[in-house]
Amino acid sequence: MRKPTQFTYQPVEIDLIADHKGRVAICVDDEGRMDVSGRRVNRLTKGAVARLIESPKFEAMKQGQVFSLNLPAGMAADAVDVVRLSRRAKIDDARAAGASLAKLRGNADLMLVAGNAKYAAQIAFGLAMRDYSFVDHKTASETAKGAVTVVCGKPDEVAASAAPLMAVAEGAFMTRDLINEPANILTTTEFANRLVEMENIGLKVQVLDEEELATLGMGALLCVGQGSDAPSKVVVMEWNGGNSGDAPLALVGKGVVFDTGGISIKPAAGMEDMTMDMGGAGVVAGTMRTLALRGAKANVVGLVGLVENMPSGNAVRPGDVVTSMKGDTVEVINTDAEGRLVLCDVMWYAQERFKPVGMIDLATLTGAIVVGLGHENAGVFSNNDPLCNAFLRAASAEGEGAWRMPLGQAYDDLLKSRIADMKNIGGRAGGSITAAQFLKRFVKDDCPWIHLDIAGVASVKSETTLAPTGATGWGVMALNRLVSDMLEA
Ligand code: BES
Ligand code: MN
Ligand code: ZN
């Protein structure tokens, strides 16, 4: 588990700035005003900062953008990074500024002179989120990351507001590490072990093995993993930080550690990307980590279905009929539509066991959602407007793209099977919606529910504001905020 960069928070001490090696970042507002330490940097550099502010370059800078003055005379630093940030800036801009500083610093020591900047903690959060790389499998010895010191007027206050944000960063890092990890390392067993380790931070964790899943009647989930040597598992993580007796919110994640498609095998090109098909389970795990680390005053239970979808002599065949825990039978037309088979049993189990106040499932479920929404928005499907709107607000506040999609009887009708209660696919048209309709059949009428199809946002091929290429950690920030808005307010 990679830990986010640990920051030191220090009061402003003007003399330290001149001698700092590495980089020094300062904040300038829209009117070109700096605080006392910024002015000190300006004097040390014989007015270089002021010249930037008076030049058209500053005028052209957007909120949160950074301009670097390299090898400044009069200072020991390699660069002065000038951040433009209004006192009325949005938190996204403050985070983007922090993220730019993280990229610019590489491994160098950074002194972030935040002075009395209103958003010091948000700048630090953006910095922490972007200061991530997945290098576990690079053998070349890695140069250690330098330190980050946040120099500010009220270090204790800034450190206190940054603490819960650093819990979010650590949860998102767990999600990213899980998603980036290749499938020969992150087997179902390894995944379960990493979740059990979270007992250290106060989660209650239980692993259900194949025998127990069979006893529960999870025929849909089990058929997906039956072609793999890796044992299928369901892991239940409980965080009881709220009133005892209050029903929890349930988070359910698709954890297909590798999706070959099974007998309906996928084409070779790009199949390696299916190491990220446990993304839903990764977001559930990271969110649970965040809630535990910040001691959320809420009851939340996270359940993940961990399986590997492989072709073999034991694999489920197209045309097979399986029985779900709910009792409904499913004709497996396409073994590559496996995520819904995993989720339907875990969702049913979550409702039977926990009677949750609401249920949110997350899954890299369909290629169709990537066609529809690209990599900017997850697909949001829901049977409950208040819960759905609360989630959309939380996602928007955190800058995580989320777009509501429709549900309806006509889509559900496409799942009719000649020989069983339903088929596992509804055809090419509206593929993400028919997948959601399949899941909806396993949601009890009185259970507020959201399905998040994160196939397009869980892992991406170009960097985002807060993450390098690869796993983004999408959803940890939004779900954490939803829990705090909905259950802790
Ligand atoms: N894991 C895939 C969906 C996926 C595609 C995730 C691209 C991430 C990126 C899922 O199990 C799948 O194979 N879905 C099929 C469903 C189809 C057979 C109805 C798909 O989207 O093609
Ligand atoms: Mn598949
Ligand atoms: Zn899949």
CSV table of N, CA and C and ligand atoms in Angstrom, one decimal, residues 254 256 259-262 266 274 277 309 334-339 364-365, ligand 2:
chain,number,residue,atom,x,y,z
A,254,LYS,N,-18.1,-4.9,-8.1
A,254,LYS,CA,-17.7,-6.0,-9.0
A,254,LYS,C,-16.2,-6.2,-9.0
A,256,VAL,N,-14.0,-8.5,-10.7
A,256,VAL,CA,-13.5,-9.5,-11.6
A,256,VAL,C,-12.0,-9.3,-11.8
A,259,ASP,N,-10.9,-10.4,-16.7
A,259,ASP,CA,-12.0,-10.8,-17.6
A,259,ASP,C,-11.6,-11.1,-19.0
A,260,THR,N,-11.4,-12.4,-19.2
A,260,THR,CA,-11.1,-12.9,-20.6
A,260,THR,C,-12.3,-12.9,-21.5
A,261,GLY,N,-13.5,-12.8,-20.8
A,261,GLY,CA,-14.7,-13.0,-21.5
A,261,GLY,C,-15.2,-14.5,-21.3
A,262,GLY,N,-14.3,-15.4,-20.9
A,262,GLY,CA,-14.7,-16.8,-20.7
A,262,GLY,C,-14.9,-17.4,-22.1
A,266,LYS,N,-12.9,-12.7,-25.4
A,266,LYS,CA,-12.7,-11.3,-26.0
A,266,LYS,C,-11.6,-11.4,-27.1
A,274,MET,N,-8.2,-5.7,-19.1
A,274,MET,CA,-9.2,-6.3,-18.2
A,274,MET,C,-8.7,-6.6,-16.9
A,277,ASP,N,-10.8,-4.9,-14.3
A,277,ASP,CA,-12.3,-5.2,-14.2
A,277,ASP,C,-12.7,-5.5,-12.8
A,309,ASN,N,-12.7,-14.5,-14.6
A,309,ASN,CA,-13.5,-15.1,-15.7
A,309,ASN,C,-12.6,-15.7,-16.7
A,334,ASN,N,-24.2,-15.0,-23.0
A,334,ASN,CA,-22.8,-14.5,-23.3
A,334,ASN,C,-22.0,-14.6,-22.0
A,335,THR,N,-21.0,-15.4,-22.0
A,335,THR,CA,-20.2,-15.5,-20.8
A,335,THR,C,-19.4,-14.2,-20.5
A,336,ASP,N,-19.3,-13.3,-21.4
A,336,ASP,CA,-18.6,-12.0,-21.2
A,336,ASP,C,-19.5,-11.0,-20.5
A,337,ALA,N,-20.8,-11.3,-20.4
A,337,ALA,CA,-21.6,-10.4,-19.6
A,337,ALA,C,-21.7,-11.0,-18.1
A,338,GLU,N,-20.5,-11.0,-17.5
A,338,GLU,CA,-20.3,-11.8,-16.3
A,338,GLU,C,-20.5,-10.9,-15.0
A,339,GLY,N,-20.2,-9.6,-15.2
A,339,GLY,CA,-20.3,-8.7,-14.0
A,339,GLY,C,-21.6,-8.7,-13.4
A,364,THR,N,-17.2,-1.9,-13.4
A,364,THR,CA,-16.8,-1.7,-14.8
A,364,THR,C,-17.6,-2.7,-15.6
A,365,LEU,N,-18.9,-2.3,-15.9
A,365,LEU,CA,-19.9,-3.2,-16.3
A,365,LEU,C,-20.0,-3.4,-17.8
B,2,MN,MN,-17.0,-9.3,-19.6
